Short mmCIF file of C-alpha atoms in Angstrom, two decimals:
data_model
loop_
_atom_site.label_atom_id
_atom_site.label_comp_id
_atom_site.label_asym_id
_atom_site.label_seq_id
_atom_site.Cartn_x
_atom_site.Cartn_y
_atom_site.Cartn_z
CA MET X 17 -23.56 18.65 4.47
CA ASP X 18 -27.32 17.20 3.87
CA ALA X 19 -27.97 15.05 1.16
CA THR X 20 -30.19 15.39 -1.48
CA ASP X 21 -31.68 11.89 -1.67
CA ALA X 22 -30.99 8.98 -1.24
CA GLY X 23 -28.47 7.50 -2.95
CA ALA X 24 -26.00 10.70 -2.09
CA GLY X 25 -25.82 10.66 1.13
CA THR X 26 -22.59 11.43 3.29
CA GLY X 27 -22.33 8.41 5.38
CA GLY X 28 -25.80 7.39 5.81
CA ALA X 29 -27.54 3.72 5.15
CA PRO X 30 -27.87 4.51 0.88
CA ASP X 31 -23.87 5.32 0.69
CA LYS X 32 -23.55 1.48 3.25
CA LEU X 33 -25.80 0.05 1.57
CA ALA X 34 -23.86 1.30 -1.68
CA SER X 35 -20.73 -0.27 -0.91
CA ARG X 36 -22.32 -3.56 -0.17
CA VAL X 37 -24.17 -3.61 -3.80
CA ALA X 38 -20.74 -3.10 -5.16
CA ARG X 39 -18.60 -5.80 -3.08
CA ARG X 40 -20.58 -7.85 -3.71
CA ILE X 41 -20.34 -7.33 -7.25
CA GLU X 42 -17.02 -7.92 -7.31
CA ALA X 43 -16.39 -10.65 -5.32
CA GLU X 44 -18.77 -12.29 -8.63
CA VAL X 45 -16.42 -10.42 -11.30
CA ILE X 46 -14.45 -12.56 -8.92
CA ALA X 47 -15.91 -14.96 -8.97
CA GLN X 48 -16.32 -14.85 -12.78
CA GLY X 49 -12.78 -15.02 -13.40
CA TRP X 50 -12.28 -11.11 -14.46
CA PRO X 51 -14.07 -11.41 -17.41
CA VAL X 52 -12.41 -8.04 -18.99
CA GLY X 53 -15.29 -6.47 -21.50
CA ARG X 54 -18.51 -8.47 -20.39
CA VAL X 55 -21.30 -7.29 -19.80
CA LEU X 56 -23.07 -8.36 -16.45
CA ASP X 57 -26.06 -6.16 -17.13
CA SER X 58 -28.07 -3.62 -17.75
CA GLU X 59 -28.74 -0.72 -15.43
CA PRO X 60 -32.32 -2.11 -14.67
CA VAL X 61 -31.73 -5.72 -13.86
CA LEU X 62 -28.81 -5.47 -11.67
CA ARG X 63 -31.54 -2.96 -9.75
CA GLU X 64 -33.62 -5.58 -9.79
CA ARG X 65 -30.64 -8.55 -8.61
CA TYR X 66 -30.10 -6.09 -5.60
CA GLY X 67 -33.27 -4.59 -4.64
CA VAL X 68 -32.05 -0.72 -4.67
CA SER X 69 -32.81 2.32 -6.10
CA ARG X 70 -31.48 4.36 -9.30
CA GLY X 71 -29.69 6.38 -6.93
CA VAL X 72 -28.17 3.36 -4.65
CA LEU X 73 -26.47 1.67 -8.25
CA ARG X 74 -25.06 4.36 -9.01
CA GLU X 75 -23.33 5.37 -6.13
CA ALA X 76 -22.40 1.67 -6.42
CA ALA X 77 -21.10 2.01 -10.00
CA ARG X 78 -19.11 4.81 -9.00
CA LEU X 79 -16.83 2.38 -6.43
CA LEU X 80 -16.96 0.14 -8.59
CA GLU X 81 -15.31 2.79 -11.30
CA HIS X 82 -13.44 4.24 -8.39
CA HIS X 83 -11.46 0.73 -8.19
CA GLN X 84 -11.52 0.43 -11.32
CA VAL X 85 -13.01 -2.94 -11.52
CA ALA X 86 -16.86 -1.78 -14.05
CA ARG X 87 -18.12 0.98 -15.57
CA MET X 88 -21.64 2.07 -16.73
CA ARG X 89 -21.98 2.09 -20.68
CA ARG X 90 -24.55 4.18 -22.17
CA GLY X 91 -26.43 3.50 -25.44
CA PRO X 92 -27.62 0.74 -26.55
CA GLY X 93 -25.57 -3.50 -25.66
CA GLY X 94 -24.59 -0.76 -22.45
CA GLY X 95 -24.07 -2.01 -19.10
CA LEU X 96 -22.17 -2.63 -16.37
CA VAL X 97 -18.68 -3.65 -18.03
CA VAL X 98 -15.73 -4.97 -16.58
CA CYS X 99 -12.64 -3.36 -16.81
CA ALA X 100 -8.49 -4.28 -16.55
CA PRO X 101 -7.36 -2.11 -13.37
CA ASP X 102 -3.54 -0.45 -13.24
CA ALA X 103 -1.99 -0.66 -9.87
CA ALA X 104 -2.95 3.05 -9.59
CA PRO X 105 -5.85 2.37 -7.26
CA THR X 106 -3.98 0.03 -5.22
CA VAL X 107 -0.98 1.78 -5.09
CA ALA X 108 -3.45 5.38 -3.96
CA ALA X 109 -4.87 3.38 -1.67
CA VAL X 110 -2.10 2.00 0.33
CA VAL X 111 -0.51 5.21 0.38
CA VAL X 112 -3.31 7.30 1.63
CA TYR X 113 -3.33 5.38 4.65
CA ILE X 114 0.21 5.08 5.46
CA GLU X 115 0.99 9.09 5.39
CA HIS X 116 -2.87 9.33 6.85
CA VAL X 117 -1.59 7.14 10.12
CA GLY X 118 1.65 8.62 10.55
CA ALA X 119 4.09 6.72 9.09
CA GLY X 120 7.56 8.22 8.76
CA LEU X 121 10.47 8.21 6.18
CA ARG X 122 11.93 5.86 8.65
CA ASP X 123 9.14 3.05 8.98
CA VAL X 124 9.65 3.54 4.67
CA LEU X 125 13.00 3.21 4.58
CA HIS X 126 12.65 0.05 7.18
CA ALA X 127 10.50 -1.87 5.09
CA ARG X 128 12.31 -1.35 1.35
CA ARG X 129 15.22 -2.24 3.12
CA LEU X 130 13.47 -5.87 3.80
CA ILE X 131 11.72 -5.75 0.84
CA GLU X 132 13.02 -4.55 -2.11
CA PRO X 133 16.62 -7.37 -1.41
CA VAL X 134 13.59 -10.05 -2.82
CA LEU X 135 13.25 -8.26 -5.86
CA GLY X 136 16.89 -8.55 -7.14
CA ARG X 137 16.87 -12.24 -6.20
CA LEU X 138 13.64 -13.30 -7.94
CA ALA X 139 14.55 -11.50 -10.87
CA ALA X 140 18.18 -13.14 -11.33
CA GLU X 141 16.43 -16.08 -11.48
CA ARG X 142 13.16 -15.44 -13.16
CA ILE X 143 14.51 -12.56 -16.43
CA ASP X 144 14.01 -13.54 -20.06
CA GLU X 145 15.20 -12.29 -23.14
CA ASP X 146 12.46 -9.56 -22.94
CA GLY X 147 13.05 -8.12 -19.80
CA ILE X 148 16.96 -8.64 -20.24
CA ALA X 149 15.56 -5.93 -22.64
CA ARG X 150 13.40 -3.62 -20.78
CA LEU X 151 15.58 -3.49 -17.72
CA ARG X 152 18.83 -2.42 -19.85
CA ALA X 153 16.34 0.29 -21.47
CA THR X 154 16.07 1.67 -18.46
CA HIS X 155 18.84 1.37 -17.36
CA ALA X 156 19.47 3.87 -20.06
CA ALA X 157 17.44 5.92 -19.63
CA GLU X 158 18.16 7.50 -16.16
CA LEU X 159 21.01 10.53 -17.36
CA SER X 160 18.91 11.35 -20.10
CA PRO X 161 14.72 11.70 -18.73
CA ALA X 162 12.46 12.49 -21.55
CA ARG X 163 11.51 15.80 -20.22
CA PRO X 164 14.02 18.71 -17.86
CA GLY X 165 14.83 18.41 -14.51
CA GLU X 166 12.65 14.91 -14.42
CA TRP X 167 14.18 12.05 -12.58
CA SER X 168 13.24 8.84 -13.62
CA GLY X 169 15.65 6.71 -11.24
CA GLY X 170 12.87 5.15 -9.64
CA LEU X 171 11.64 3.23 -12.75
CA PHE X 172 14.11 0.71 -12.35
CA HIS X 173 13.19 -0.53 -9.49
CA SER X 174 9.49 -0.56 -10.73
CA VAL X 175 10.60 -1.86 -13.40
CA LEU X 176 12.90 -4.89 -11.88
CA SER X 177 9.47 -5.24 -9.60
CA GLU X 178 7.97 -6.08 -13.43
CA VAL X 179 10.76 -8.76 -14.31
CA THR X 180 10.12 -10.93 -10.53
CA GLY X 181 5.99 -11.46 -11.55
CA ASN X 182 4.60 -11.18 -8.45
CA PRO X 183 2.49 -8.94 -8.17
CA VAL X 184 2.27 -8.93 -4.52
CA LEU X 185 6.37 -7.44 -4.66
CA GLN X 186 4.93 -4.23 -7.33
CA VAL X 187 2.40 -3.60 -4.86
CA PHE X 188 4.55 -3.29 -2.53
CA ALA X 189 7.21 -1.58 -4.33
CA ASP X 190 5.47 0.85 -6.51
CA VAL X 191 3.68 1.54 -2.37
CA LEU X 192 7.64 1.75 -0.64
CA GLU X 193 9.07 3.71 -4.20
CA GLN X 194 5.88 6.65 -3.64
CA LEU X 195 6.26 7.18 -0.44
CA ALA X 196 9.83 7.13 -0.23
CA TYR X 197 10.19 10.01 -3.01
CA ARG X 198 7.00 12.28 -1.72
CA TYR X 199 8.41 12.47 2.06
CA VAL X 200 11.45 13.88 0.49
CA ALA X 201 9.18 16.65 -1.68
CA LEU X 202 6.91 17.19 1.01
CA ALA X 203 10.56 18.25 3.18
CA ARG X 204 12.12 20.73 0.51
CA PRO X 205 12.86 21.10 -3.43
CA MET X 206 15.72 19.92 -4.31
CA PRO X 207 18.74 21.78 -6.82
CA ALA X 208 19.28 20.44 -9.91
CA ASP X 209 23.28 19.57 -9.28
CA GLU X 210 22.41 17.53 -6.39
CA VAL X 211 19.96 15.61 -7.86
CA ARG X 212 22.59 14.76 -10.60
CA ARG X 213 24.35 12.95 -7.63
CA PHE X 214 22.34 11.27 -7.20
CA THR X 215 20.91 10.41 -10.73
CA LYS X 216 24.41 9.43 -10.86
CA ASP X 217 25.73 7.07 -8.02
CA SER X 218 22.30 5.38 -8.35
CA HIS X 219 22.67 4.80 -12.04
CA VAL X 220 26.27 2.66 -11.12
CA ARG X 221 24.59 1.10 -8.84
CA HIS X 222 21.80 0.79 -10.82
CA ALA X 223 23.97 -1.53 -13.40
CA ALA X 224 25.71 -3.52 -10.28
CA VAL X 225 22.32 -4.82 -9.70
CA LEU X 226 21.90 -5.31 -13.45
CA ASP X 227 24.71 -7.56 -14.32
CA ALA X 228 24.30 -10.07 -11.69
CA VAL X 229 20.32 -10.05 -12.07
CA VAL X 230 21.18 -10.88 -16.14
CA ALA X 231 23.75 -13.10 -15.55
CA GLY X 232 21.51 -14.67 -13.40
CA ASP X 233 23.85 -14.29 -9.90
CA ALA X 234 20.67 -14.13 -7.25
CA PRO X 235 23.04 -13.63 -4.43
CA LEU X 236 25.06 -10.56 -5.72
CA ALA X 237 22.21 -9.24 -7.01
CA GLN X 238 20.62 -8.96 -3.29
CA VAL X 239 23.65 -8.01 -1.78
CA GLU X 240 24.46 -5.42 -4.22
CA LEU X 241 20.75 -4.08 -4.06
CA ILE X 242 21.17 -3.76 -0.15
CA ARG X 243 24.16 -1.03 -0.47
CA HIS X 244 22.02 0.62 -3.09
CA LEU X 245 18.87 1.35 -0.84
CA ASP X 246 21.31 1.15 1.84
CA GLU X 247 23.01 4.82 0.64
CA VAL X 248 20.00 6.15 -0.98
CA ALA X 249 18.64 5.75 3.07
CA GLU X 250 21.83 7.64 3.92
CA TRP X 251 20.59 10.73 0.70
CA PHE X 252 17.16 10.58 1.48
CA ARG X 253 17.90 11.09 5.44
CA GLY X 254 20.73 13.70 4.89
CA ALA X 255 17.83 15.14 1.88
CA THR X 256 15.21 15.73 4.35
CA ALA X 257 17.33 15.97 8.27
CA ASP X 258 17.37 20.13 7.12
CA HIS X 259 14.16 21.72 5.48
CA GLY X 260 15.36 25.11 5.13
CA ALA X 261 18.18 24.27 2.46
CA GLY X 262 17.84 23.91 -0.72
CA THR X 263 15.04 26.50 -2.33
CA GLY X 264 16.72 27.58 -5.53
CA ASP X 265 19.78 27.92 -6.88
CA ALA X 266 21.64 29.79 -3.68
CA ASP X 267 24.08 27.49 -3.63
CA GLY X 268 24.70 27.18 -7.23
CA GLY X 269 22.66 23.97 -7.17
CA GLY X 270 20.46 25.88 -10.69
CA PRO X 271 16.81 25.63 -10.32
CA ALA X 272 14.97 23.63 -7.49
CA VAL X 273 13.59 20.16 -8.80
CA ARG X 274 10.74 17.88 -7.00
CA LEU X 275 11.68 13.94 -7.19
CA ALA X 276 8.52 12.90 -6.51
CA PRO X 277 5.70 12.03 -9.32
CA GLU X 278 2.78 13.33 -9.19
CA PRO X 279 0.16 13.52 -5.73
CA VAL X 280 -1.67 10.32 -5.47
CA GLY X 281 -4.01 10.88 -3.16
CA LEU X 282 -7.29 9.35 -4.08
CA ALA X 283 -6.49 6.91 -8.06
CA ALA X 284 -4.24 10.83 -9.27
CA GLY X 285 -8.02 12.27 -9.98
CA ARG X 286 -9.00 10.28 -13.20
CA THR X 287 -13.23 12.12 -12.50
CA LEU X 288 -13.66 15.96 -11.16
CA ALA X 289 -14.43 14.61 -7.43
CA GLU X 290 -11.76 12.14 -7.39
CA GLY X 291 -9.36 15.49 -7.60
CA VAL X 292 -11.54 17.22 -5.21
CA ALA X 293 -10.93 14.71 -2.89
CA THR X 294 -7.00 14.14 -3.49
CA ARG X 295 -6.70 18.68 -2.94
CA VAL X 296 -8.03 17.51 0.24
CA TYR X 297 -6.16 14.49 1.01
CA GLU X 298 -2.89 16.46 -0.31
CA ASP X 299 -3.86 19.67 2.34
CA ILE X 300 -4.17 17.50 5.99
CA VAL X 301 -1.19 15.17 4.21
CA ARG X 302 0.57 18.67 4.13
CA GLY X 303 -1.04 20.50 6.65
CA GLY X 304 -1.02 17.90 9.52
CA LEU X 305 -3.65 17.57 10.55
CA ARG X 306 -4.74 14.87 13.59
CA PRO X 307 -8.45 13.65 13.95
CA GLY X 308 -11.11 15.14 14.70
CA THR X 309 -10.02 18.21 12.90
CA VAL X 310 -12.84 20.30 11.25
CA LEU X 311 -12.42 21.62 7.45
CA GLY X 312 -14.99 23.42 6.69
CA SER X 313 -18.49 23.61 6.25
CA GLU X 314 -20.00 22.69 2.82
CA ALA X 315 -20.25 26.25 1.71
CA GLU X 316 -16.46 27.06 2.86
CA LEU X 317 -15.29 23.50 1.06
CA MET X 318 -16.84 24.05 -1.95
CA GLU X 319 -15.50 28.59 -1.98
CA ARG X 320 -12.01 26.98 -1.30
CA TYR X 321 -11.88 23.89 -3.61
CA ASP X 322 -13.65 26.08 -6.35
CA THR X 323 -16.62 23.34 -7.21
CA SER X 324 -19.83 21.86 -7.18
CA ARG X 325 -22.03 20.76 -4.42
CA ALA X 326 -22.79 17.05 -6.41
CA VAL X 327 -18.91 16.99 -6.79
CA LEU X 328 -18.44 17.98 -3.52
CA ARG X 329 -20.30 15.43 -1.83
CA ALA X 330 -19.24 12.39 -4.62
CA ALA X 331 -15.59 13.47 -3.30
CA VAL X 332 -16.40 13.42 0.19
CA ARG X 333 -17.52 9.84 -0.28
CA LEU X 334 -14.35 9.33 -1.37
CA LEU X 335 -12.93 10.73 1.08
CA GLU X 336 -15.60 8.60 4.02
CA HIS X 337 -14.33 4.90 1.94
CA HIS X 338 -10.61 5.81 2.46
CA ALA X 339 -10.91 6.88 6.12
CA VAL X 340 -9.47 9.50 4.96
CA ALA X 341 -12.59 12.30 6.16
CA THR X 342 -16.06 12.31 7.20
CA SER X 343 -19.68 14.50 7.04
CA ARG X 344 -20.45 15.75 10.56
CA ARG X 345 -24.10 17.51 10.90
CA GLY X 346 -25.68 19.83 13.24
CA PRO X 347 -23.34 22.61 14.81
CA GLY X 348 -19.85 23.11 14.65
CA GLY X 349 -20.64 19.92 11.97
CA GLY X 350 -19.04 19.63 8.55
CA LEU X 351 -15.38 17.58 6.82
CA VAL X 352 -14.03 16.28 9.68
CA VAL X 353 -10.70 14.54 9.66
CA THR X 354 -11.54 10.91 10.49
CA ARG X 355 -8.89 8.42 12.84
CA GLN X 356 -7.57 6.20 9.52
CA GLU X 357 -8.69 2.20 9.17
CA PRO X 358 -7.39 -0.26 6.36
CA ARG X 359 -10.18 -1.18 5.11
CA ALA X 360 -9.95 0.83 2.16
CA ALA X 361 -6.67 0.07 1.86
CA ILE X 362 -6.62 -4.04 2.04
CA ASP X 363 -10.55 -4.22 -0.64
CA ALA X 364 -7.99 -3.28 -2.79
CA THR X 365 -5.40 -4.85 -2.82
CA ALA X 366 -7.35 -7.91 -2.30
CA LEU X 367 -9.12 -6.21 -5.88
CA TYR X 368 -6.29 -6.02 -7.66
CA LEU X 369 -4.17 -9.09 -6.55
CA ALA X 370 -7.57 -11.02 -7.47
CA TYR X 371 -6.96 -9.25 -11.40
CA ARG X 372 -3.83 -10.51 -10.80
CA ARG X 373 -4.70 -14.15 -10.49
CA ALA X 374 -1.46 -13.76 -6.67
CA THR X 375 -0.98 -17.04 -6.44
CA ALA X 376 0.17 -18.16 -2.29
CA ALA X 377 3.48 -18.75 -2.93
CA ASP X 378 3.37 -15.11 -4.69
CA LEU X 379 2.60 -13.84 -1.13
CA ARG X 380 4.49 -16.29 0.90
CA VAL X 381 7.47 -14.69 -0.57
CA VAL X 382 6.50 -11.30 0.82
CA ARG X 383 5.36 -12.79 3.91
CA GLU X 384 8.67 -14.71 4.68
CA ALA X 385 11.46 -11.35 4.23
CA ILE X 386 8.96 -9.26 5.99
CA GLU X 387 8.56 -11.77 9.00
CA VAL X 388 12.30 -13.42 9.50
CA GLY X 389 13.43 -9.95 9.16
CA LEU X 390 11.78 -8.87 12.10
CA VAL X 391 12.23 -11.06 14.28
CA ALA X 392 15.83 -10.80 13.20
CA GLN X 393 15.74 -7.30 15.16
CA LEU X 394 12.85 -8.44 18.22
CA PRO X 395 15.50 -9.87 20.22
CA ALA X 396 18.46 -6.60 20.53
CA ARG X 397 15.04 -4.90 21.78
CA ARG X 398 13.63 -7.16 23.69
CA ALA X 399 14.95 -5.70 27.16
CA GLU X 400 13.00 -2.22 25.78
CA PRO X 401 10.57 -0.94 27.76
CA ASP X 402 7.06 -1.21 25.48
CA VAL X 403 9.48 -4.16 23.26
CA ALA X 404 8.90 -6.77 26.72
CA ALA X 405 5.94 -5.54 27.69
CA ARG X 406 4.24 -6.21 24.72
CA LEU X 407 6.46 -9.61 24.49
CA ALA X 408 5.57 -10.52 27.70
CA ALA X 409 1.18 -9.92 27.28
CA LEU X 410 2.00 -11.97 23.76
CA ARG X 411 3.90 -14.49 25.24
CA ASP X 412 0.25 -14.79 27.55
CA ARG X 413 -1.85 -15.07 25.15
CA LEU X 414 -0.66 -18.11 23.72
CA ASP X 415 -0.59 -19.80 26.84
CA ARG X 416 -4.00 -19.51 27.10
CA PRO X 417 -5.88 -22.67 27.20
CA ARG X 418 -7.49 -23.35 24.21
CA PRO X 419 -10.27 -24.44 23.25
CA ASP X 420 -11.84 -24.55 26.84
CA ASP X 421 -10.42 -21.33 27.50
CA PRO X 422 -14.21 -19.63 28.69
CA ASP X 423 -13.28 -16.62 27.08
CA PRO X 424 -11.05 -17.61 24.08
CA ASP X 425 -10.15 -14.83 21.55
CA PRO X 426 -10.59 -16.56 18.25
CA ASP X 427 -9.28 -12.81 16.90
CA LEU X 428 -5.81 -13.45 17.83
CA ASP X 429 -3.46 -13.05 14.95
CA PHE X 430 0.11 -13.49 16.34
CA HIS X 431 2.30 -12.81 12.95
CA ALA X 432 0.19 -9.43 13.14
CA VAL X 433 1.23 -9.24 16.71
CA LEU X 434 4.59 -10.11 17.37
CA ALA X 435 4.33 -6.40 13.99
CA GLU X 436 3.82 -4.48 16.89
CA PRO X 437 7.09 -4.18 18.68
CA ALA X 438 8.41 -2.73 15.89
CA GLY X 439 6.44 0.42 15.69
CA ASN X 440 6.76 0.40 12.11
CA PRO X 441 2.94 0.82 10.71
CA VAL X 442 4.41 -0.46 7.03
CA LEU X 443 5.46 -3.19 7.54
CA ALA X 444 1.98 -3.41 10.27
CA LEU X 445 -0.73 -3.12 7.16
CA PHE X 446 2.04 -5.05 4.38
CA LEU X 447 1.14 -7.86 7.20
CA ARG X 448 -2.32 -7.15 7.60
CA ILE X 449 -2.80 -7.33 3.95
CA ILE X 450 -0.87 -10.47 3.42
CA THR X 451 -2.53 -11.96 6.24
CA GLU X 452 -5.63 -11.54 5.03
CA LEU X 453 -4.92 -12.18 1.25
CA SER X 454 -3.24 -15.77 2.50
CA SER X 455 -6.24 -16.62 4.51
CA ARG X 456 -8.43 -17.00 1.31
CA THR X 457 -6.58 -17.93 -0.80
CA GLY X 458 -5.33 -21.10 1.97
CA THR X 459 -1.47 -20.57 2.14
CA PRO X 460 0.53 -21.65 4.62
CA GLY X 461 1.79 -20.37 7.91
CA GLY X 462 -0.35 -19.51 10.60
CA CYS X 463 -3.08 -22.48 10.06
CA GLY X 464 -2.57 -26.80 11.52
CA ASP X 465 -3.17 -27.86 14.13
CA ASP X 466 0.29 -27.09 15.56
CA ALA X 467 0.27 -22.99 14.72
CA GLY X 468 -0.09 -22.68 17.84
CA ALA X 469 3.38 -25.07 19.28
CA ARG X 470 4.37 -22.96 16.38
CA HIS X 471 4.17 -19.56 18.03
CA ARG X 472 5.35 -20.11 21.13
CA GLU X 473 8.82 -21.46 20.02
CA ILE X 474 8.99 -17.77 17.48
CA LEU X 475 8.93 -16.17 20.34
CA ASP X 476 10.36 -18.31 23.31
CA ALA X 477 13.75 -18.26 20.76
CA VAL X 478 12.78 -14.08 20.69
CA LEU X 479 12.52 -13.88 24.20
CA ASP X 480 15.78 -15.76 24.92
CA GLY X 481 18.04 -13.07 22.44
CA ASP X 482 18.69 -16.09 19.67
CA ALA X 483 18.00 -14.35 16.49
CA GLY X 484 19.27 -16.83 14.39
CA LEU X 485 17.10 -19.21 16.17
CA ALA X 486 13.97 -16.89 15.78
CA GLN X 487 14.40 -16.30 12.12
CA TYR X 488 14.85 -20.26 11.00
CA ARG X 489 12.00 -21.13 13.18
CA MET X 490 9.58 -18.59 11.63
CA ARG X 491 11.03 -19.95 8.53
CA ARG X 492 10.39 -23.34 8.41
CA HIS X 493 6.43 -22.00 10.25
CA LEU X 494 5.30 -20.10 7.27
CA SER X 495 7.23 -23.04 4.64
CA SER X 496 4.52 -24.99 6.53
#
């Protein structure tokens, strides 16, 4: 799969240069306060400013368009125009990473159990007349979807997250919602009667959450959400337990229905290249293909996906950007499934939250929900061999003298490492996103002269089996 010009490589230096240029432009957009509609400059001016060829700049512009940061407008007065992004590219990037690393439904349900109750509390504290109207309208529409066989219960959680006014919660809640229903859809189509029962049960629970939120009863809203999430988790486990059931109306349940929305893929295929990249990605996920698997040569892929060489190469660049697959040259080469890296997911989230002007307080709320929830569970698991080994290694690293240690480890991130024993790649990614964004915004927690001492206190409580004290110390640390 050789490049046809310097700006169309599949993993070489020109593509890396295009990525660097795209990141520089993204940083400028953020520094300017994300001025939607502003023309940054014409193509010739941008080429001169960054010292790159037309091919490299256009590849950078394609990445910017993929992230919904900016798009190239042709004609008089044209140039690179700043866009107003929605959450779709961010949700897609995070879902791609989580699915590709093999996270399971259990991981997703665990993450929902820690994060989503916060929606109830914040919504009850912040809801206004407009929020009440939107939430009630969404709830009322659940039993009468716009199209037969459509399931719209997930919209309630989405609107509830919007009511909180916390963009971090909104992104994570949307990711978890997408993932949960995609796992069910991949398992089996659902009989229509089963979907109707599930919808009615969810509708009843949503009503209880809605009443508590409108009344401003934050504790009750949290309790009702937890009850609802536990029931939904049980239903999901049952729905995915028997992959051979529910394939039609054999059980009298009516036509089969898929609960998941359209495939997330890579930004849902707004362009031809994104559409092809999405199809390749879906084939990797559905096939459970491992890193190193060769998907095919360029000629084979062009035929399989009925596309041109130019579109396929643009799709490959997107797959490489998301660390899903990469082009390998030489004998036995072709498009190869890669080991997933979180950078694309982290960068996409950082961009979107910068546009949404997420605050340090927004990050802290979600971070506390995850980390306090994790340290509450670790004491009960501390004797498990793998968990014990990880906690012991973390203790040794914390005890290493600083800063006089001849071989200091500046990359030690206590919070990320502490999450590893939980074995949940969803929460691990969420924490990586939060800790990185927290460092950019100066959010307290994990910083300061006494951070090491606080870390040791938290770990001591975990090792002593004192879940309550571990939670207290973590909460105090994050708020300091």
